[in-house]
PDB file of C-alpha atoms and ligand atoms in Angstrom:
ATOM      1  CA  MET A   1     126.445  69.688  53.518  1.00  0.00           C
ATOM      2  CA  MET A   2     128.235  68.119  56.421  1.00  0.00           C
ATOM      3  CA  PRO A   3     130.432  70.700  58.287  1.00  0.00           C
ATOM      4  CA  GLU A   4     134.034  69.734  58.823  1.00  0.00           C
ATOM      5  CA  ARG A   5     134.772  69.460  62.501  1.00  0.00           C
ATOM      6  CA  THR A   6     138.330  70.319  63.460  1.00  0.00           C
ATOM      7  CA  PRO A   7     139.584  67.745  65.962  1.00  0.00           C
ATOM      8  CA  TYR A   8     140.477  69.143  69.367  1.00  0.00           C
ATOM      9  CA  ILE A   9     143.086  67.634  71.715  1.00  0.00           C
ATOM     10  CA  ALA A  10     143.079  69.216  75.202  1.00  0.00           C
ATOM     11  CA  GLY A  11     145.332  68.331  78.084  1.00  0.00           C
ATOM     12  CA  ASN A  12     143.842  68.571  81.551  1.00  0.00           C
ATOM     13  CA  TRP A  13     146.608  69.000  84.088  1.00  0.00           C
ATOM     14  CA  LYS A  14     144.233  68.827  87.005  1.00  0.00           C
ATOM     15  CA  LEU A  15     146.171  69.527  90.250  1.00  0.00           C
ATOM     16  CA  TRP A  16     149.614  69.629  88.591  1.00  0.00           C
ATOM     17  CA  GLY A  17     151.785  72.507  87.446  1.00  0.00           C
ATOM     18  CA  THR A  18     153.612  75.073  89.465  1.00  0.00           C
ATOM     19  CA  ARG A  19     154.470  78.198  87.506  1.00  0.00           C
ATOM     20  CA  ALA A  20     158.005  76.815  87.025  1.00  0.00           C
ATOM     21  CA  GLN A  21     156.728  73.461  85.784  1.00  0.00           C
ATOM     22  CA  ALA A  22     154.231  75.211  83.492  1.00  0.00           C
ATOM     23  CA  SER A  23     156.906  77.306  81.864  1.00  0.00           C
ATOM     24  CA  GLU A  24     159.194  74.366  81.315  1.00  0.00           C
ATOM     25  CA  TYR A  25     156.299  72.269  79.996  1.00  0.00           C
ATOM     26  CA  CYS A  26     155.199  74.873  77.445  1.00  0.00           C
ATOM     27  CA  GLU A  27     158.719  75.246  76.081  1.00  0.00           C
ATOM     28  CA  LYS A  28     159.035  71.504  75.616  1.00  0.00           C
ATOM     29  CA  LEU A  29     155.633  71.167  74.057  1.00  0.00           C
ATOM     30  CA  LEU A  30     156.197  73.870  71.501  1.00  0.00           C
ATOM     31  CA  ALA A  31     159.389  72.219  70.387  1.00  0.00           C
ATOM     32  CA  LEU A  32     157.427  69.016  69.753  1.00  0.00           C
ATOM     33  CA  LEU A  33     154.299  70.313  68.059  1.00  0.00           C
ATOM     34  CA  PRO A  34     154.165  71.114  64.355  1.00  0.00           C
ATOM     35  CA  ASP A  35     153.351  74.714  63.428  1.00  0.00           C
ATOM     36  CA  ALA A  36     149.702  75.628  63.894  1.00  0.00           C
ATOM     37  CA  SER A  37     148.942  75.482  60.149  1.00  0.00           C
ATOM     38  CA  ARG A  38     150.236  71.910  60.003  1.00  0.00           C
ATOM     39  CA  ARG A  39     148.629  70.560  63.146  1.00  0.00           C
ATOM     40  CA  PRO A  40     146.038  67.852  62.647  1.00  0.00           C
ATOM     41  CA  ALA A  41     143.996  69.277  65.604  1.00  0.00           C
ATOM     42  CA  ASP A  42     143.311  72.293  67.670  1.00  0.00           C
ATOM     43  CA  VAL A  43     145.415  71.955  70.889  1.00  0.00           C
ATOM     44  CA  GLY A  44     144.535  73.258  74.335  1.00  0.00           C
ATOM     45  CA  LEU A  45     145.922  73.060  77.824  1.00  0.00           C
ATOM     46  CA  CYS A  46     143.612  73.238  80.883  1.00  0.00           C
ATOM     47  CA  VAL A  47     145.842  74.377  83.745  1.00  0.00           C
ATOM     48  CA  PRO A  48     145.542  75.559  87.361  1.00  0.00           C
ATOM     49  CA  PHE A  49     144.516  79.185  87.842  1.00  0.00           C
ATOM     50  CA  THR A  50     148.023  80.099  89.150  1.00  0.00           C
ATOM     51  CA  ALA A  51     149.651  78.828  85.935  1.00  0.00           C
ATOM     52  CA  LEU A  52     147.265  80.515  83.500  1.00  0.00           C
ATOM     53  CA  ASP A  53     149.243  83.651  82.871  1.00  0.00           C
ATOM     54  CA  VAL A  54     152.484  81.755  82.550  1.00  0.00           C
ATOM     55  CA  CYS A  55     150.959  79.487  79.840  1.00  0.00           C
ATOM     56  CA  VAL A  56     149.290  82.377  78.014  1.00  0.00           C
ATOM     57  CA  GLU A  57     152.655  84.207  77.773  1.00  0.00           C
ATOM     58  CA  ALA A  58     154.662  81.085  76.937  1.00  0.00           C
ATOM     59  CA  LEU A  59     152.205  79.966  74.193  1.00  0.00           C
ATOM     60  CA  ALA A  60     151.403  83.365  72.780  1.00  0.00           C
ATOM     61  CA  GLY A  61     151.244  83.245  68.950  1.00  0.00           C
ATOM     62  CA  SER A  62     151.470  79.406  68.895  1.00  0.00           C
ATOM     63  CA  GLY A  63     147.777  78.766  68.482  1.00  0.00           C
ATOM     64  CA  VAL A  64     147.735  76.514  71.607  1.00  0.00           C
ATOM     65  CA  LEU A  65     144.654  77.473  73.657  1.00  0.00           C
ATOM     66  CA  VAL A  66     144.817  77.993  77.329  1.00  0.00           C
ATOM     67  CA  CYS A  67     141.884  77.053  79.512  1.00  0.00           C
ATOM     68  CA  ALA A  68     140.897  77.219  83.165  1.00  0.00           C
ATOM     69  CA  GLN A  69     139.547  74.188  84.966  1.00  0.00           C
ATOM     70  CA  ASN A  70     136.558  75.906  86.610  1.00  0.00           C
ATOM     71  CA  MET A  71     134.815  79.272  86.784  1.00  0.00           C
ATOM     72  CA  SER A  72     132.139  80.964  88.788  1.00  0.00           C
ATOM     73  CA  ALA A  73     128.885  82.041  87.182  1.00  0.00           C
ATOM     74  CA  GLU A  74     129.080  85.206  89.327  1.00  0.00           C
ATOM     75  CA  GLU A  75     131.009  88.275  88.258  1.00  0.00           C
ATOM     76  CA  SER A  76     131.926  89.397  91.776  1.00  0.00           C
ATOM     77  CA  GLY A  77     130.644  89.334  95.294  1.00  0.00           C
ATOM     78  CA  ALA A  78     130.797  87.303  98.464  1.00  0.00           C
ATOM     79  CA  TYR A  79     132.017  84.013  96.946  1.00  0.00           C
ATOM     80  CA  THR A  80     135.296  83.271  98.699  1.00  0.00           C
ATOM     81  CA  GLY A  81     137.754  81.253  96.687  1.00  0.00           C
ATOM     82  CA  GLU A  82     135.927  81.723  93.360  1.00  0.00           C
ATOM     83  CA  ILE A  83     137.218  83.074  89.992  1.00  0.00           C
ATOM     84  CA  SER A  84     135.017  84.950  87.552  1.00  0.00           C
ATOM     85  CA  ALA A  85     134.866  85.092  83.719  1.00  0.00           C
ATOM     86  CA  PRO A  86     136.222  88.706  83.617  1.00  0.00           C
ATOM     87  CA  MET A  87     139.163  87.561  85.725  1.00  0.00           C
ATOM     88  CA  LEU A  88     139.961  84.809  83.199  1.00  0.00           C
ATOM     89  CA  LEU A  89     139.498  87.248  80.277  1.00  0.00           C
ATOM     90  CA  GLU A  90     141.918  89.694  81.849  1.00  0.00           C
ATOM     91  CA  LEU A  91     144.550  86.944  81.664  1.00  0.00           C
ATOM     92  CA  LYS A  92     143.680  86.296  77.989  1.00  0.00           C
ATOM     93  CA  VAL A  93     142.455  82.812  78.743  1.00  0.00           C
ATOM     94  CA  ASP A  94     140.660  81.116  75.845  1.00  0.00           C
ATOM     95  CA  GLY A  95     138.326  78.663  77.494  1.00  0.00           C
ATOM     96  CA  VAL A  96     137.219  76.818  80.580  1.00  0.00           C
ATOM     97  CA  VAL A  97     136.496  73.231  81.636  1.00  0.00           C
ATOM     98  CA  LEU A  98     133.009  73.013  83.276  1.00  0.00           C
ATOM     99  CA  GLY A  99     131.513  70.084  85.144  1.00  0.00           C
ATOM    100  CA  HIS A 100     134.525  67.794  85.326  1.00  0.00           C
ATOM    101  CA  SER A 101     133.452  64.661  87.222  1.00  0.00           C
ATOM    102  CA  GLU A 102     136.071  65.348  89.870  1.00  0.00           C
ATOM    103  CA  ARG A 103     134.513  68.684  90.563  1.00  0.00           C
ATOM    104  CA  ARG A 104     131.079  67.122  90.618  1.00  0.00           C
ATOM    105  CA  ALA A 105     132.181  64.300  92.949  1.00  0.00           C
ATOM    106  CA  TYR A 106     134.478  66.172  95.367  1.00  0.00           C
ATOM    107  CA  TYR A 107     133.371  69.798  95.229  1.00  0.00           C
ATOM    108  CA  GLY A 108     129.662  69.605  94.844  1.00  0.00           C
ATOM    109  CA  GLU A 109     129.388  70.978  91.246  1.00  0.00           C
ATOM    110  CA  THR A 110     125.770  70.607  90.271  1.00  0.00           C
ATOM    111  CA  ASP A 111     123.910  70.492  86.941  1.00  0.00           C
ATOM    112  CA  ARG A 112     121.975  73.599  88.102  1.00  0.00           C
ATOM    113  CA  ALA A 113     125.243  75.525  88.626  1.00  0.00           C
ATOM    114  CA  LEU A 114     126.510  74.386  85.230  1.00  0.00           C
ATOM    115  CA  GLN A 115     123.264  75.679  83.673  1.00  0.00           C
ATOM    116  CA  GLU A 116     124.281  79.116  84.891  1.00  0.00           C
ATOM    117  CA  LYS A 117     127.966  78.845  84.076  1.00  0.00           C
ATOM    118  CA  LEU A 118     127.692  77.810  80.411  1.00  0.00           C
ATOM    119  CA  PRO A 119     125.831  80.918  79.166  1.00  0.00           C
ATOM    120  CA  VAL A 120     128.162  83.156  81.243  1.00  0.00           C
ATOM    121  CA  ALA A 121     131.277  81.575  79.690  1.00  0.00           C
ATOM    122  CA  LEU A 122     129.846  81.837  76.151  1.00  0.00           C
ATOM    123  CA  ALA A 123     128.730  85.483  76.658  1.00  0.00           C
ATOM    124  CA  ALA A 124     132.219  86.276  77.833  1.00  0.00           C
ATOM    125  CA  GLY A 125     133.792  84.675  74.799  1.00  0.00           C
ATOM    126  CA  LEU A 126     135.329  81.818  76.709  1.00  0.00           C
ATOM    127  CA  LYS A 127     135.120  78.436  74.992  1.00  0.00           C
ATOM    128  CA  PRO A 128     133.559  75.971  77.460  1.00  0.00           C
ATOM    129  CA  ILE A 129     134.458  72.255  77.580  1.00  0.00           C
ATOM    130  CA  LEU A 130     131.476  70.615  79.306  1.00  0.00           C
ATOM    131  CA  CYS A 131     132.286  67.235  80.841  1.00  0.00           C
ATOM    132  CA  VAL A 132     129.680  64.481  81.105  1.00  0.00           C
ATOM    133  CA  GLY A 133     129.820  60.708  81.794  1.00  0.00           C
ATOM    134  CA  GLU A 134     128.433  57.790  83.688  1.00  0.00           C
ATOM    135  CA  THR A 135     129.833  55.748  86.584  1.00  0.00           C
ATOM    136  CA  GLU A 136     130.563  52.034  86.198  1.00  0.00           C
ATOM    137  CA  ASP A 137     127.430  51.170  88.282  1.00  0.00           C
ATOM    138  CA  GLU A 138     125.278  53.312  86.002  1.00  0.00           C
ATOM    139  CA  ARG A 139     126.726  51.711  82.903  1.00  0.00           C
ATOM    140  CA  GLU A 140     126.142  48.185  84.315  1.00  0.00           C
ATOM    141  CA  ALA A 141     122.588  49.108  85.310  1.00  0.00           C
ATOM    142  CA  GLY A 142     121.905  50.163  81.716  1.00  0.00           C
ATOM    143  CA  ASP A 143     121.591  53.783  82.799  1.00  0.00           C
ATOM    144  CA  MET A 144     124.260  55.386  80.644  1.00  0.00           C
ATOM    145  CA  GLU A 145     121.829  57.086  78.256  1.00  0.00           C
ATOM    146  CA  ARG A 146     119.587  58.331  81.029  1.00  0.00           C
ATOM    147  CA  LYS A 147     122.590  59.863  82.789  1.00  0.00           C
ATOM    148  CA  LEU A 148     123.964  61.541  79.653  1.00  0.00           C
ATOM    149  CA  ARG A 149     120.463  62.789  78.654  1.00  0.00           C
ATOM    150  CA  HIS A 150     120.118  64.384  82.110  1.00  0.00           C
ATOM    151  CA  GLN A 151     123.636  65.969  82.226  1.00  0.00           C
ATOM    152  CA  VAL A 152     123.508  67.306  78.659  1.00  0.00           C
ATOM    153  CA  GLY A 153     119.892  68.500  78.913  1.00  0.00           C
ATOM    154  CA  GLU A 154     120.426  70.325  82.140  1.00  0.00           C
ATOM    155  CA  ALA A 155     123.810  71.860  81.363  1.00  0.00           C
ATOM    156  CA  LEU A 156     122.791  73.168  77.936  1.00  0.00           C
ATOM    157  CA  HIS A 157     119.299  74.273  78.950  1.00  0.00           C
ATOM    158  CA  GLU A 158     120.006  78.037  78.939  1.00  0.00           C
ATOM    159  CA  VAL A 159     122.350  77.964  75.946  1.00  0.00           C
ATOM    160  CA  PRO A 160     120.559  79.402  72.881  1.00  0.00           C
ATOM    161  CA  ASP A 161     120.372  77.052  69.905  1.00  0.00           C
ATOM    162  CA  GLU A 162     122.642  79.341  67.859  1.00  0.00           C
ATOM    163  CA  ARG A 163     125.398  79.072  70.478  1.00  0.00           C
ATOM    164  CA  LEU A 164     125.228  75.269  71.021  1.00  0.00           C
ATOM    165  CA  ALA A 165     128.018  74.614  68.471  1.00  0.00           C
ATOM    166  CA  ASP A 166     130.380  76.876  70.455  1.00  0.00           C
ATOM    167  CA  VAL A 167     130.358  74.436  73.305  1.00  0.00           C
ATOM    168  CA  VAL A 168     132.753  71.476  73.323  1.00  0.00           C
ATOM    169  CA  ILE A 169     131.436  68.387  75.131  1.00  0.00           C
ATOM    170  CA  ALA A 170     133.837  65.875  76.626  1.00  0.00           C
ATOM    171  CA  TYR A 171     132.343  62.412  77.182  1.00  0.00           C
ATOM    172  CA  GLU A 172     134.387  61.082  80.110  1.00  0.00           C
ATOM    173  CA  PRO A 173     133.112  57.785  81.527  1.00  0.00           C
ATOM    174  CA  ILE A 174     134.032  57.975  85.165  1.00  0.00           C
ATOM    175  CA  TRP A 175     135.181  54.355  85.277  1.00  0.00           C
ATOM    176  CA  ALA A 176     137.861  55.174  82.688  1.00  0.00           C
ATOM    177  CA  ILE A 177     139.284  58.283  84.338  1.00  0.00           C
ATOM    178  CA  GLY A 178     142.720  57.719  85.900  1.00  0.00           C
ATOM    179  CA  THR A 179     142.081  53.991  85.954  1.00  0.00           C
ATOM    180  CA  GLY A 180     143.984  52.876  82.903  1.00  0.00           C
ATOM    181  CA  LYS A 181     140.704  51.243  81.828  1.00  0.00           C
ATOM    182  CA  VAL A 182     140.048  52.965  78.526  1.00  0.00           C
ATOM    183  CA  ALA A 183     136.684  52.779  76.757  1.00  0.00           C
ATOM    184  CA  SER A 184     136.793  50.621  73.649  1.00  0.00           C
ATOM    185  CA  PRO A 185     136.597  52.547  70.379  1.00  0.00           C
ATOM    186  CA  GLU A 186     133.088  51.103  69.980  1.00  0.00           C
ATOM    187  CA  GLN A 187     132.004  52.275  73.453  1.00  0.00           C
ATOM    188  CA  ALA A 188     133.388  55.720  72.831  1.00  0.00           C
ATOM    189  CA  GLN A 189     131.711  55.926  69.421  1.00  0.00           C
ATOM    190  CA  GLU A 190     128.350  54.775  70.783  1.00  0.00           C
ATOM    191  CA  ALA A 191     128.236  57.176  73.730  1.00  0.00           C
ATOM    192  CA  ILE A 192     129.557  60.117  71.697  1.00  0.00           C
ATOM    193  CA  ALA A 193     127.073  59.497  68.862  1.00  0.00           C
ATOM    194  CA  PHE A 194     124.345  59.489  71.538  1.00  0.00           C
ATOM    195  CA  VAL A 195     125.598  62.809  72.957  1.00  0.00           C
ATOM    196  CA  ARG A 196     125.510  64.282  69.437  1.00  0.00           C
ATOM    197  CA  ALA A 197     121.975  62.993  68.996  1.00  0.00           C
ATOM    198  CA  LEU A 198     120.963  64.713  72.216  1.00  0.00           C
ATOM    199  CA  VAL A 199     122.222  68.039  70.792  1.00  0.00           C
ATOM    200  CA  GLY A 200     120.366  67.101  67.610  1.00  0.00           C
ATOM    201  CA  GLY A 201     117.150  67.093  69.670  1.00  0.00           C
ATOM    202  CA  ARG A 202     117.747  70.884  70.027  1.00  0.00           C
ATOM    203  CA  SER A 203     119.289  71.654  66.631  1.00  0.00           C
ATOM    204  CA  GLU A 204     120.377  69.320  63.873  1.00  0.00           C
ATOM    205  CA  GLU A 205     122.769  71.971  62.554  1.00  0.00           C
ATOM    206  CA  ALA A 206     124.401  72.324  65.959  1.00  0.00           C
ATOM    207  CA  ALA A 207     124.687  68.543  66.281  1.00  0.00           C
ATOM    208  CA  GLN A 208     126.666  68.360  63.074  1.00  0.00           C
ATOM    209  CA  ALA A 209     128.958  71.183  64.093  1.00  0.00           C
ATOM    210  CA  ILE A 210     129.520  70.623  67.843  1.00  0.00           C
ATOM    211  CA  ARG A 211     132.694  68.854  68.855  1.00  0.00           C
ATOM    212  CA  VAL A 212     132.429  65.923  71.240  1.00  0.00           C
ATOM    213  CA  LEU A 213     135.669  64.582  72.733  1.00  0.00           C
ATOM    214  CA  TYR A 214     136.523  61.403  74.531  1.00  0.00           C
ATOM    215  CA  GLY A 215     138.258  61.425  77.896  1.00  0.00           C
ATOM    216  CA  GLY A 216     139.481  58.571  80.184  1.00  0.00           C
ATOM    217  CA  SER A 217     142.866  56.946  80.135  1.00  0.00           C
ATOM    218  CA  ALA A 218     143.608  58.275  76.592  1.00  0.00           C
ATOM    219  CA  LYS A 219     147.302  57.421  75.919  1.00  0.00           C
ATOM    220  CA  PRO A 220     149.588  57.599  72.879  1.00  0.00           C
ATOM    221  CA  ASP A 221     149.052  53.889  72.176  1.00  0.00           C
ATOM    222  CA  ASN A 222     145.221  53.900  72.290  1.00  0.00           C
ATOM    223  CA  ALA A 223     144.432  57.336  70.954  1.00  0.00           C
ATOM    224  CA  ALA A 224     144.543  56.759  67.168  1.00  0.00           C
ATOM    225  CA  GLU A 225     141.920  53.986  67.300  1.00  0.00           C
ATOM    226  CA  ILE A 226     139.520  56.070  69.395  1.00  0.00           C
ATOM    227  CA  LEU A 227     140.094  59.234  67.406  1.00  0.00           C
ATOM    228  CA  ALA A 228     139.341  57.356  64.181  1.00  0.00           C
ATOM    229  CA  GLN A 229     135.728  56.833  65.212  1.00  0.00           C
ATOM    230  CA  THR A 230     133.245  58.819  63.121  1.00  0.00           C
ATOM    231  CA  ASP A 231     131.753  60.882  65.929  1.00  0.00           C
ATOM    232  CA  VAL A 232     134.824  61.257  68.141  1.00  0.00           C
ATOM    233  CA  ASP A 233     136.159  64.773  67.553  1.00  0.00           C
ATOM    234  CA  GLY A 234     139.174  64.661  69.826  1.00  0.00           C
ATOM    235  CA  ALA A 235     140.337  63.884  73.358  1.00  0.00           C
ATOM    236  CA  LEU A 236     140.465  65.409  76.799  1.00  0.00           C
ATOM    237  CA  VAL A 237     143.643  63.911  78.199  1.00  0.00           C
ATOM    238  CA  GLY A 238     144.522  63.732  81.917  1.00  0.00           C
ATOM    239  CA  GLY A 239     147.578  61.773  83.082  1.00  0.00           C
ATOM    240  CA  ALA A 240     149.204  61.420  79.614  1.00  0.00           C
ATOM    241  CA  SER A 241     149.071  65.145  79.118  1.00  0.00           C
ATOM    242  CA  LEU A 242     151.600  65.732  81.877  1.00  0.00           C
ATOM    243  CA  ASP A 243     154.357  64.406  79.637  1.00  0.00           C
ATOM    244  CA  PRO A 244     154.804  66.790  76.673  1.00  0.00           C
ATOM    245  CA  GLU A 245     156.088  63.968  74.510  1.00  0.00           C
ATOM    246  CA  ASP A 246     153.070  61.696  75.180  1.00  0.00           C
ATOM    247  CA  PHE A 247     150.731  64.651  74.686  1.00  0.00           C
ATOM    248  CA  ALA A 248     152.349  65.602  71.386  1.00  0.00           C
ATOM    249  CA  ARG A 249     152.001  61.981  70.226  1.00  0.00           C
ATOM    250  CA  ILE A 250     148.309  62.093  71.018  1.00  0.00           C
ATOM    251  CA  VAL A 251     147.987  65.321  69.016  1.00  0.00           C
ATOM    252  CA  ALA A 252     149.750  63.553  66.129  1.00  0.00           C
ATOM    253  CA  ALA A 253     147.308  60.607  66.395  1.00  0.00           C
ATOM    254  CA  ALA A 254     144.474  62.942  65.449  1.00  0.00           C
ATOM    255  CA  GLY A 255     145.929  63.243  61.922  1.00  0.00           C
TER     256      GLY A 255
HETATM  257  P1  LIG B   1     142.972  60.469  82.566  1.00  0.00           P
HETATM  258  O1  LIG B   1     143.468  60.710  81.183  1.00  0.00           O
HETATM  259  O2  LIG B   1     144.108  60.648  83.608  1.00  0.00           O
HETATM  260  O3  LIG B   1     142.206  59.216  82.720  1.00  0.00           O
HETATM  261  O4  LIG B   1     141.965  61.679  82.903  1.00  0.00           O
HETATM  262  C1  LIG B   1     140.937  61.904  82.013  1.00  0.00           C
HETATM  263  C2  LIG B   1     140.308  63.174  82.491  1.00  0.00           C
HETATM  264  O5  LIG B   1     139.689  63.243  83.480  1.00  0.00           O
HETATM  265  C3  LIG B   1     140.559  64.375  81.617  1.00  0.00           C
HETATM  266  O6  LIG B   1     139.744  65.439  82.024  1.00  0.00           O
END
């Protein structure tokens, strides 16, 4: 039997959100979202470390998940500027984005580091959102599948088969991030079905259960078409998530 996959709409604030902004945002968003039992999707917010506790408190009991945007694989030690899984758990954080293309491009995040971070997050009970995706040059050179195979294979290498379905993967083509150039529904479907097949190479059961999201210029006016694709299980939303009204409209588009 095919398992039902609950759609997941996550907002990635990136470098946005003072504590004051976070608090105001959460209040507005809760007023716009239906009650958890009537929501067409799981909803999450990926916010700066300094806004995590504000969001956890403001969203308590609402069912909206709160995620960090990065995490160290280490628990403690001489790693200046890093944040560990126990530190996130102490704040009652639900999940963490790992391997966002901006962290890979600007801060040297490697596939090898992600290979260590994913099992640490899962063991801690944090729900990881693993980001993968190709550049425009890679797509044009016909290298999309090679890139995705490499990123997914490396990052999930140390995740046991029985935990694969607890990972959320976000397919975010780099050429679509922050560019207004959204992937067509067909492009999103094709790449996401490929990502699911890669997981199927490890476990067919996990492939049917794992949620694979689309990310890259997702907006209220293009979300429904993308979310309607068979293999697309939700969206990781950057710019449009900064406006609670736009974000709530994207959540509604998952219905
Ligand atoms: P935009 O929605 O701003 O293109 O960002 C997508 C993204 O990177 C989400 O993680």
